[in-house]
Amino acid sequence: MDIHEYQAKEILKSFGVTVPQGGLAYSPEQAVYRAQEMGGKCWVVKAQIHAGGRGKAGGVKVCNSDTEIQEAADGMFGKQMVTPQTGPEGKGVYRVYVEAGVPIAREIYLGFVMDRSSQRVMIVASSQGGMDIEEISAESPDSIVRSIVEPAVGLQDFQCREIAFDLDIEASMVQQMVHTLKGCYRAFRELDATMVEINPLVVTGDNRILALDAKMTFDDNALFRHPSVSELRDKSQEDPRESRAADQGLSYVGLDGNIGCIVNGAGLAMATMDTIKLAGGEPANFLDIGGGATPERVAKAFRLVLSDDNVQAVLVNIFAGINRCDWVAEGVVQALKQVQVDVPVIVRLAGTNVEEGLKILDESGLPLVSATTLNEAAESSVAALRDHMAKKNK
Ligand code: GDP
Ligand code: MN
């Protein structure tokens, strides 16, 4: 789960990381009020969306007066902001964060990630802050400093000092840097984060080290341990199909194709998508309905898959190991009686009680195409899709 910049800053602040003074606003008027509350002469208005790259997309504006703040916020609210990280549809701006402007002397990149090869938390830093880490690694790979944290002892002071020296932090500020690194690491560990990124971490003209931007991602499977984190979820920033699926306990990822997939098991779902591609089709989604494919779950899955207007055929691929094909077939038949389906439905069943399952599908009188192998199912789906499209376009 992702959270907003202002939320990540609040969390990091509670772990001792220094952040600029700021306030959240839900309207341009409130943005001006927040700036007045803070005082000063220079402020930065920042669109709160679950994506970086806002600077280049007009989502970060430095302002020197009330009018400028009002105009900057006005230009952001209600927009679908498109940045290199949002995808073409962008993300809606419903909150802006107003911060006290900071005189920047240096921009540093700082990230905490899970390193799969060492199975440890890795700190990644670079003196070339401000750019994306992808850009940094393409343009100045030598500037990147990496340090792995030994979990038995945690992040050590000497390690932090080493990182600070590698980044050429002035001796008088090394202790601030140690404090910042340790605060981020503690936040990462204690809250089950999978990523903490501060880009840029800045050194100011008056020798302070501040997190000017902050991004945190959390392990969904550990959210139950952190109710104060899970309540930061902002559904306006998620794909509505995916959040509806998550609420119903289904694993769904929307894709761009037109063959909807209803499958039990993540591996089988991946294989199904591959086979559809191989047969010349394009899957509309990944969907794992889980082990117990009850009629209710199958019906929910149909509703979800068909809520995507691009779907022109649905392939149901169920392997019954612990489950039973006759039971799943019953579920498909019941689901199709509950949910209006105007596109061809292809069903492939395999495993326990497959004959009984196929018999139920046959005798239901529903216009289903059944298949025995996955290849056959994928080919039938592509053929049925083409037929259906041809009929529709007549
Ligand atoms: P991102 O583009 O979504 O990663 O947004 P950031 O929060 O990183 O802001 C983008 C850039 O705006 C930063 O790299 C800074 O150069 C600049 N910026 C942000 N806040 C301030 C500020 O308080 N003062 C100044 N001068 N520049 C800022
Ligand atoms: Mn940034």
Tab-separated table of C-alpha atoms and ligand atoms in Angstrom:
chain	number	residue	atom	x	y	z
A	1	MET	CA	0.000	0.000	0.000
A	2	ASP	CA	1.196	3.491	-0.891
A	3	ILE	CA	0.573	6.631	1.148
A	4	HIS	CA	0.812	10.349	0.397
A	5	GLU	CA	3.927	12.460	0.786
A	6	TYR	CA	2.480	14.462	3.690
A	7	GLN	CA	1.569	11.245	5.524
A	8	ALA	CA	5.030	9.769	4.994
A	9	LYS	CA	6.561	13.002	6.290
A	10	GLU	CA	4.404	12.907	9.397
A	11	ILE	CA	5.496	9.321	10.077
A	12	LEU	CA	9.180	10.030	9.447
A	13	LYS	CA	8.990	13.113	11.650
A	14	SER	CA	7.726	10.953	14.508
A	15	PHE	CA	10.872	8.838	14.038
A	16	GLY	CA	13.120	11.874	14.345
A	17	VAL	CA	13.645	12.803	10.684
A	18	THR	CA	13.561	16.581	10.100
A	19	VAL	CA	10.962	17.753	7.577
A	20	PRO	CA	9.900	21.266	6.518
A	21	GLN	CA	6.920	22.841	8.256
A	22	GLY	CA	3.725	22.252	6.294
A	23	GLY	CA	-0.042	21.954	6.274
A	24	LEU	CA	-2.622	20.017	4.294
A	25	ALA	CA	-5.385	21.674	2.266
A	26	TYR	CA	-8.548	20.445	0.556
A	27	SER	CA	-9.223	23.697	-1.344
A	28	PRO	CA	-7.222	26.640	-2.765
A	29	GLU	CA	-8.623	28.911	-0.005
A	30	GLN	CA	-7.436	26.491	2.639
A	31	ALA	CA	-4.015	26.361	0.943
A	32	VAL	CA	-3.690	30.147	1.341
A	33	TYR	CA	-4.829	29.879	4.954
A	34	ARG	CA	-2.219	27.202	5.658
A	35	ALA	CA	0.521	29.479	4.289
A	36	GLN	CA	-0.688	32.407	6.414
A	37	GLU	CA	-0.708	30.172	9.473
A	38	MET	CA	2.924	29.245	8.859
A	39	GLY	CA	4.082	32.744	8.009
A	40	GLY	CA	7.191	33.442	5.934
A	41	LYS	CA	7.652	34.718	2.392
A	42	CYS	CA	8.108	31.633	0.252
A	43	TRP	CA	5.993	28.491	0.109
A	44	VAL	CA	5.777	25.388	-2.024
A	45	VAL	CA	2.390	24.017	-3.101
A	46	LYS	CA	2.551	20.274	-3.782
A	47	ALA	CA	-0.137	18.072	-5.334
A	48	GLN	CA	-0.697	14.950	-3.215
A	49	ILE	CA	-0.920	11.931	-5.500
A	50	HIS	CA	0.464	8.417	-5.168
A	51	ALA	CA	3.226	8.999	-7.718
A	52	GLY	CA	6.480	10.866	-8.113
A	53	GLY	CA	7.643	12.993	-11.023
A	54	ARG	CA	5.213	15.736	-9.990
A	55	GLY	CA	7.855	18.439	-10.317
A	56	LYS	CA	7.996	18.094	-14.108
A	57	ALA	CA	4.204	17.708	-14.401
A	58	GLY	CA	3.343	21.007	-12.689
A	59	GLY	CA	2.522	19.386	-9.360
A	60	VAL	CA	5.166	21.285	-7.361
A	61	LYS	CA	4.994	25.098	-7.457
A	62	VAL	CA	7.171	27.551	-5.565
A	63	CYS	CA	5.038	30.593	-4.600
A	64	ASN	CA	5.831	34.021	-3.159
A	65	SER	CA	2.364	35.464	-2.437
A	66	ASP	CA	-1.217	34.544	-1.493
A	67	THR	CA	-2.331	35.080	-5.087
A	68	GLU	CA	0.347	32.738	-6.396
A	69	ILE	CA	-0.657	30.066	-3.879
A	70	GLN	CA	-4.332	30.451	-4.782
A	71	GLU	CA	-3.513	30.148	-8.507
A	72	ALA	CA	-1.113	27.229	-8.096
A	73	ALA	CA	-3.611	25.260	-5.996
A	74	ASP	CA	-6.476	26.179	-8.336
A	75	GLY	CA	-4.520	24.677	-11.212
A	76	MET	CA	-4.016	21.398	-9.327
A	77	PHE	CA	-7.342	20.607	-7.611
A	78	GLY	CA	-9.588	18.220	-9.475
A	79	LYS	CA	-6.979	17.571	-12.198
A	80	GLN	CA	-5.976	14.125	-13.371
A	81	MET	CA	-2.237	14.650	-13.051
A	82	VAL	CA	-0.134	12.666	-15.501
A	83	THR	CA	3.516	12.034	-14.574
A	84	PRO	CA	5.963	9.418	-15.881
A	85	GLN	CA	4.901	7.250	-12.907
A	86	THR	CA	1.084	7.442	-13.155
A	87	GLY	CA	0.271	5.839	-16.496
A	88	PRO	CA	-1.693	7.694	-19.191
A	89	GLU	CA	-4.905	8.091	-17.168
A	90	GLY	CA	-3.102	10.005	-14.399
A	91	LYS	CA	-4.095	10.351	-10.742
A	92	GLY	CA	-6.710	12.707	-9.319
A	93	VAL	CA	-5.570	15.633	-7.143
A	94	TYR	CA	-7.902	16.104	-4.153
A	95	ARG	CA	-5.398	17.307	-1.555
A	96	VAL	CA	-2.454	19.686	-1.711
A	97	TYR	CA	0.306	20.143	0.789
A	98	VAL	CA	1.672	23.621	1.481
A	99	GLU	CA	5.209	23.790	2.800
A	100	ALA	CA	7.548	26.504	3.945
A	101	GLY	CA	10.056	27.117	1.135
A	102	VAL	CA	13.558	25.874	1.802
A	103	PRO	CA	16.852	27.333	0.497
A	104	ILE	CA	18.461	24.283	-1.126
A	105	ALA	CA	22.260	23.950	-1.195
A	106	ARG	CA	22.465	20.254	-2.178
A	107	GLU	CA	20.016	17.524	-3.209
A	108	ILE	CA	20.708	13.934	-2.166
A	109	TYR	CA	18.886	10.737	-3.093
A	110	LEU	CA	18.111	8.352	-0.224
A	111	GLY	CA	16.218	5.087	-0.461
A	112	PHE	CA	15.563	2.044	1.754
A	113	VAL	CA	14.494	-1.061	-0.136
A	114	MET	CA	14.265	-4.833	0.270
A	115	ASP	CA	17.248	-6.362	-1.527
A	116	ARG	CA	16.147	-9.775	-2.698
A	117	SER	CA	19.580	-11.221	-3.374
A	118	SER	CA	20.969	-10.518	0.105
A	119	GLN	CA	17.505	-10.806	1.725
A	120	ARG	CA	18.279	-7.687	3.717
A	121	VAL	CA	17.231	-4.066	3.901
A	122	MET	CA	19.494	-2.101	1.596
A	123	ILE	CA	20.219	1.602	1.799
A	124	VAL	CA	20.754	3.232	-1.571
A	125	ALA	CA	22.046	6.799	-1.670
A	126	SER	CA	23.464	9.179	-4.220
A	127	SER	CA	24.884	12.665	-4.223
A	128	GLN	CA	22.856	13.273	-7.418
A	129	GLY	CA	19.444	13.863	-5.779
A	130	GLY	CA	16.443	15.374	-7.529
A	131	MET	CA	16.569	12.932	-10.464
A	132	ASP	CA	14.812	9.527	-10.403
A	133	ILE	CA	16.976	6.639	-9.241
A	134	GLU	CA	16.583	5.125	-12.722
A	135	GLU	CA	18.053	8.286	-14.251
A	136	ILE	CA	20.844	8.377	-11.674
A	137	SER	CA	21.816	4.778	-12.370
A	138	ALA	CA	21.838	5.463	-16.114
A	139	GLU	CA	23.693	8.771	-15.964
A	140	SER	CA	25.974	8.577	-12.942
A	141	PRO	CA	26.092	5.016	-11.637
A	142	ASP	CA	29.360	5.740	-9.812
A	143	SER	CA	27.588	8.212	-7.522
A	144	ILE	CA	25.453	5.432	-6.020
A	145	VAL	CA	26.329	4.242	-2.528
A	146	ARG	CA	24.870	0.964	-1.262
A	147	SER	CA	24.882	-0.405	2.260
A	148	ILE	CA	23.247	-3.563	3.574
A	149	VAL	CA	21.807	-3.698	7.091
A	150	GLU	CA	22.543	-6.795	9.149
A	151	PRO	CA	19.164	-7.545	10.785
A	152	ALA	CA	20.604	-9.147	13.929
A	153	VAL	CA	22.249	-5.885	14.992
A	154	GLY	CA	20.295	-3.288	13.011
A	155	LEU	CA	21.688	-0.184	11.349
A	156	GLN	CA	24.974	0.757	13.013
A	157	ASP	CA	26.313	4.282	13.579
A	158	PHE	CA	29.585	3.561	11.767
A	159	GLN	CA	27.603	2.431	8.717
A	160	CYS	CA	25.660	5.687	8.729
A	161	ARG	CA	28.878	7.689	9.052
A	162	GLU	CA	30.370	5.764	6.135
A	163	ILE	CA	27.363	6.649	3.988
A	164	ALA	CA	27.625	10.302	5.086
A	165	PHE	CA	31.336	10.407	4.158
A	166	ASP	CA	30.657	8.759	0.794
A	167	LEU	CA	28.085	11.481	0.103
A	168	ASP	CA	30.620	14.186	1.060
A	169	ILE	CA	28.508	15.486	3.934
A	170	GLU	CA	30.394	18.158	5.865
A	171	ALA	CA	31.821	16.955	9.164
A	172	SER	CA	29.583	19.315	11.176
A	173	MET	CA	26.471	17.707	9.654
A	174	VAL	CA	27.459	14.047	9.825
A	175	GLN	CA	25.603	13.569	13.108
A	176	GLN	CA	22.393	14.959	11.552
A	177	MET	CA	22.820	12.513	8.692
A	178	VAL	CA	23.273	9.591	11.115
A	179	HIS	CA	20.092	10.648	12.908
A	180	THR	CA	18.164	10.852	9.600
A	181	LEU	CA	19.339	7.433	8.392
A	182	LYS	CA	18.536	5.752	11.699
A	183	GLY	CA	15.104	7.375	11.867
A	184	CYS	CA	14.220	6.140	8.375
A	185	TYR	CA	15.470	2.652	9.155
A	186	ARG	CA	13.444	2.444	12.371
A	187	ALA	CA	10.309	3.624	10.541
A	188	PHE	CA	10.936	1.026	7.835
A	189	ARG	CA	11.398	-1.828	10.310
A	190	GLU	CA	8.809	-0.973	12.909
A	191	LEU	CA	6.018	-0.267	10.418
A	192	ASP	CA	6.731	-3.150	8.000
A	193	ALA	CA	7.479	-0.850	5.088
A	194	THR	CA	8.804	-2.280	1.825
A	195	MET	CA	10.191	1.052	0.653
A	196	VAL	CA	11.164	4.437	2.055
A	197	GLU	CA	12.409	6.979	-0.465
A	198	ILE	CA	13.500	10.538	0.212
A	199	ASN	CA	14.242	12.302	-3.024
A	200	PRO	CA	15.531	14.848	-2.487
A	201	LEU	CA	17.009	14.851	0.977
A	202	VAL	CA	18.432	18.359	1.051
A	203	VAL	CA	21.251	20.166	2.727
A	204	THR	CA	20.100	23.759	3.245
A	205	GLY	CA	22.107	26.958	2.996
A	206	ASP	CA	21.973	27.174	6.793
A	207	ASN	CA	23.404	23.662	7.343
A	208	ARG	CA	20.283	21.661	8.053
A	209	ILE	CA	19.417	18.262	6.581
A	210	LEU	CA	15.736	18.028	5.594
A	211	ALA	CA	13.509	15.491	3.861
A	212	LEU	CA	11.974	17.611	1.096
A	213	ASP	CA	10.026	14.734	-0.419
A	214	ALA	CA	9.021	11.383	1.077
A	215	LYS	CA	7.500	8.214	-0.228
A	216	MET	CA	6.624	5.091	1.755
A	217	THR	CA	5.165	1.776	0.655
A	218	PHE	CA	3.917	-0.849	3.116
A	219	ASP	CA	3.603	-4.606	3.040
A	220	ASP	CA	-0.139	-5.291	2.546
A	221	ASN	CA	0.155	-8.577	4.403
A	222	ALA	CA	1.405	-6.805	7.536
A	223	LEU	CA	-1.146	-3.975	7.566
A	224	PHE	CA	-3.263	-5.776	10.137
A	225	ARG	CA	-0.462	-5.123	12.616
A	226	HIS	CA	-0.540	-1.373	11.967
A	227	PRO	CA	-4.075	0.023	12.052
A	228	SER	CA	-2.726	3.574	12.181
A	229	VAL	CA	-0.984	2.945	8.850
A	230	SER	CA	-3.803	1.049	7.167
A	231	GLU	CA	-6.227	3.891	7.870
A	232	LEU	CA	-4.049	6.127	5.645
A	233	ARG	CA	-5.255	4.200	2.580
A	234	ASP	CA	-6.649	6.582	-0.054
A	235	LYS	CA	-8.913	4.754	-2.498
A	236	SER	CA	-9.067	7.787	-4.805
A	237	GLN	CA	-5.499	6.907	-5.796
A	238	GLU	CA	-6.196	3.250	-6.632
A	239	ASP	CA	-7.608	1.590	-9.746
A	240	PRO	CA	-11.325	1.350	-8.762
A	241	ARG	CA	-11.578	-2.200	-10.171
A	242	GLU	CA	-8.591	-3.334	-8.127
A	243	SER	CA	-9.783	-1.792	-4.867
A	244	ARG	CA	-13.264	-3.293	-5.284
A	245	ALA	CA	-11.640	-6.691	-5.863
A	246	ALA	CA	-9.381	-6.311	-2.825
A	247	ASP	CA	-12.420	-5.489	-0.671
A	248	GLN	CA	-13.992	-8.778	-1.789
A	249	GLY	CA	-10.855	-10.815	-1.166
A	250	LEU	CA	-10.085	-11.394	-4.867
A	251	SER	CA	-6.656	-10.737	-6.398
A	252	TYR	CA	-7.339	-8.712	-9.519
A	253	VAL	CA	-5.063	-6.740	-11.804
A	254	GLY	CA	-6.668	-4.872	-14.707
A	255	LEU	CA	-4.930	-5.133	-18.100
A	256	ASP	CA	-5.575	-3.681	-21.541
A	257	GLY	CA	-6.899	-6.719	-23.456
A	258	ASN	CA	-10.448	-7.986	-24.085
A	259	ILE	CA	-10.538	-11.609	-22.866
A	260	GLY	CA	-11.598	-11.672	-19.218
A	261	CYS	CA	-10.039	-14.440	-17.101
A	262	ILE	CA	-11.528	-16.180	-14.057
A	263	VAL	CA	-9.013	-18.616	-12.625
A	264	ASN	CA	-8.247	-20.317	-9.309
A	265	GLY	CA	-4.632	-20.029	-8.229
A	266	ALA	CA	-2.095	-17.328	-9.094
A	267	GLY	CA	0.215	-19.659	-11.059
A	268	LEU	CA	-2.642	-20.997	-13.141
A	269	ALA	CA	-3.858	-17.422	-13.715
A	270	MET	CA	-0.408	-16.468	-15.066
A	271	ALA	CA	-0.300	-19.574	-17.272
A	272	THR	CA	-3.795	-18.779	-18.564
A	273	MET	CA	-2.748	-15.265	-19.550
A	274	ASP	CA	0.329	-16.632	-21.324
A	275	THR	CA	-1.702	-19.214	-23.211
A	276	ILE	CA	-4.240	-16.600	-24.332
A	277	LYS	CA	-1.343	-14.520	-25.689
A	278	LEU	CA	0.089	-17.569	-27.421
A	279	ALA	CA	-3.270	-18.162	-29.111
A	280	GLY	CA	-3.172	-14.578	-30.445
A	281	GLY	CA	-5.475	-13.001	-27.856
A	282	GLU	CA	-5.025	-10.300	-25.201
A	283	PRO	CA	-6.040	-10.929	-21.575
A	284	ALA	CA	-8.183	-8.201	-19.974
A	285	ASN	CA	-7.098	-9.063	-16.467
A	286	PHE	CA	-5.323	-11.264	-13.999
A	287	LEU	CA	-7.796	-12.736	-11.529
A	288	ASP	CA	-7.199	-15.337	-8.857
A	289	ILE	CA	-10.466	-16.259	-7.149
A	290	GLY	CA	-8.664	-18.425	-4.603
A	291	GLY	CA	-9.009	-22.059	-3.677
A	292	GLY	CA	-12.648	-22.445	-2.702
A	293	ALA	CA	-14.483	-21.434	-5.869
A	294	THR	CA	-17.953	-21.199	-4.298
A	295	PRO	CA	-20.915	-20.081	-6.444
A	296	GLU	CA	-20.871	-16.705	-4.616
A	297	ARG	CA	-17.189	-16.142	-5.433
A	298	VAL	CA	-17.677	-17.160	-9.061
A	299	ALA	CA	-20.606	-14.726	-9.332
A	300	LYS	CA	-18.535	-11.925	-7.758
A	301	ALA	CA	-15.735	-12.715	-10.193
A	302	PHE	CA	-18.086	-12.497	-13.192
A	303	ARG	CA	-19.428	-9.131	-12.008
A	304	LEU	CA	-15.915	-7.808	-11.530
A	305	VAL	CA	-14.562	-9.040	-14.869
A	306	LEU	CA	-17.630	-7.755	-16.759
A	307	SER	CA	-17.402	-4.319	-15.119
A	308	ASP	CA	-14.555	-3.739	-17.591
A	309	ASP	CA	-16.252	-2.537	-20.796
A	310	ASN	CA	-13.405	-3.866	-22.920
A	311	VAL	CA	-14.228	-7.481	-22.079
A	312	GLN	CA	-15.682	-9.288	-25.114
A	313	ALA	CA	-15.231	-12.913	-23.976
A	314	VAL	CA	-14.682	-14.627	-20.640
A	315	LEU	CA	-12.477	-17.645	-20.053
A	316	VAL	CA	-13.098	-19.599	-16.851
A	317	ASN	CA	-10.203	-21.923	-16.091
A	318	ILE	CA	-10.515	-23.975	-12.918
A	319	PHE	CA	-8.295	-26.762	-11.741
A	320	ALA	CA	-10.010	-28.744	-9.026
A	321	GLY	CA	-7.587	-30.436	-6.669
A	322	ILE	CA	-9.073	-30.003	-3.242
A	323	ASN	CA	-12.089	-28.466	-4.942
A	324	ARG	CA	-14.552	-30.465	-7.063
A	325	CYS	CA	-15.395	-29.712	-10.712
A	326	ASP	CA	-19.104	-30.503	-10.263
A	327	TRP	CA	-19.267	-27.962	-7.478
A	328	VAL	CA	-17.449	-25.317	-9.521
A	329	ALA	CA	-19.687	-26.042	-12.537
A	330	GLU	CA	-22.703	-25.549	-10.290
A	331	GLY	CA	-21.180	-22.218	-9.278
A	332	VAL	CA	-20.673	-21.116	-12.878
A	333	VAL	CA	-24.253	-22.056	-13.786
A	334	GLN	CA	-25.676	-20.224	-10.755
A	335	ALA	CA	-23.474	-17.197	-11.412
A	336	LEU	CA	-24.650	-16.994	-15.036
A	337	LYS	CA	-28.252	-17.059	-13.842
A	338	GLN	CA	-27.547	-14.174	-11.437
A	339	VAL	CA	-25.337	-12.053	-13.660
A	340	GLN	CA	-26.350	-10.860	-17.120
A	341	VAL	CA	-23.583	-11.991	-19.485
A	342	ASP	CA	-23.770	-10.892	-23.135
A	343	VAL	CA	-20.373	-12.181	-24.226
A	344	PRO	CA	-19.245	-15.727	-24.988
A	345	VAL	CA	-18.131	-17.745	-21.967
A	346	ILE	CA	-15.553	-20.514	-22.339
A	347	VAL	CA	-15.125	-22.944	-19.464
A	348	ARG	CA	-12.258	-25.336	-18.946
A	349	LEU	CA	-12.484	-27.683	-15.998
A	350	ALA	CA	-9.856	-30.201	-14.956
A	351	GLY	CA	-9.311	-32.379	-11.922
A	352	THR	CA	-11.621	-34.060	-9.435
A	353	ASN	CA	-15.093	-35.010	-10.753
A	354	VAL	CA	-14.450	-33.445	-14.155
A	355	GLU	CA	-17.048	-35.624	-15.955
A	356	GLU	CA	-19.784	-34.667	-13.519
A	357	GLY	CA	-18.774	-31.020	-13.910
A	358	LEU	CA	-18.946	-31.074	-17.695
A	359	LYS	CA	-22.318	-32.818	-17.522
A	360	ILE	CA	-23.713	-30.029	-15.361
A	361	LEU	CA	-22.473	-27.403	-17.840
A	362	ASP	CA	-23.945	-29.375	-20.770
A	363	GLU	CA	-27.334	-29.866	-19.162
A	364	SER	CA	-27.648	-26.258	-17.986
A	365	GLY	CA	-28.814	-25.164	-21.426
A	366	LEU	CA	-26.574	-22.090	-21.110
A	367	PRO	CA	-24.579	-21.080	-24.219
A	368	LEU	CA	-21.237	-22.158	-22.774
A	369	VAL	CA	-18.260	-23.448	-24.709
A	370	SER	CA	-16.430	-26.115	-22.757
A	371	ALA	CA	-12.846	-27.160	-23.323
A	372	THR	CA	-10.634	-29.909	-21.956
A	373	THR	CA	-7.114	-28.559	-22.322
A	374	LEU	CA	-5.818	-25.092	-21.577
A	375	ASN	CA	-4.626	-24.692	-25.183
A	376	GLU	CA	-8.016	-25.579	-26.517
A	377	ALA	CA	-9.655	-23.179	-24.065
A	378	ALA	CA	-7.397	-20.309	-25.136
A	379	GLU	CA	-7.934	-21.017	-28.837
A	380	SER	CA	-11.705	-21.286	-28.371
A	381	SER	CA	-11.680	-17.984	-26.471
A	382	VAL	CA	-9.859	-16.184	-29.264
A	383	ALA	CA	-12.176	-17.722	-31.896
A	384	ALA	CA	-15.327	-16.927	-29.876
A	385	LEU	CA	-14.099	-13.384	-29.334
A	386	ARG	CA	-13.568	-12.842	-33.081
A	387	ASP	CA	-17.035	-14.242	-33.873
A	388	HIS	CA	-18.632	-12.070	-31.238
A	389	MET	CA	-16.864	-8.899	-32.446
A	390	ALA	CA	-17.776	-9.677	-36.064
A	391	LYS	CA	-21.459	-10.093	-35.128
A	392	LYS	CA	-21.429	-6.888	-33.094
A	393	ASN	CA	-19.886	-4.882	-35.919
A	394	LYS	CA	-22.404	-6.057	-38.489
B	1	GDP	P1	8.447	14.858	-7.242
B	1	GDP	O1	8.793	15.557	-8.541
B	1	GDP	O2	7.070	14.263	-7.296
B	1	GDP	O3	9.478	13.882	-6.821
B	1	GDP	O4	8.344	16.038	-6.132
B	1	GDP	P2	9.453	16.634	-5.130
B	1	GDP	O5	8.815	16.831	-3.817
B	1	GDP	O6	10.696	15.830	-5.130
B	1	GDP	O7	9.737	18.060	-5.744
B	1	GDP	C1	10.376	18.236	-6.999
B	1	GDP	C2	11.451	19.297	-6.921
B	1	GDP	O8	10.901	20.542	-6.514
B	1	GDP	C3	12.537	19.000	-5.901
B	1	GDP	O9	13.531	18.152	-6.407
B	1	GDP	C4	13.079	20.394	-5.610
B	1	GDP	O10	14.084	20.716	-6.541
B	1	GDP	C5	11.873	21.282	-5.833
B	1	GDP	N1	11.361	21.731	-4.516
B	1	GDP	C6	10.499	21.073	-3.694
B	1	GDP	N2	10.350	21.746	-2.543
B	1	GDP	C7	11.112	22.869	-2.621
B	1	GDP	C8	11.393	23.980	-1.738
B	1	GDP	O11	10.906	24.088	-0.611
B	1	GDP	N3	12.240	24.942	-2.199
B	1	GDP	C9	12.792	24.876	-3.431
B	1	GDP	N4	13.598	25.860	-3.827
B	1	GDP	N5	12.575	23.846	-4.262
B	1	GDP	C10	11.750	22.856	-3.890
B	2	MN	MN	10.826	13.659	-5.365
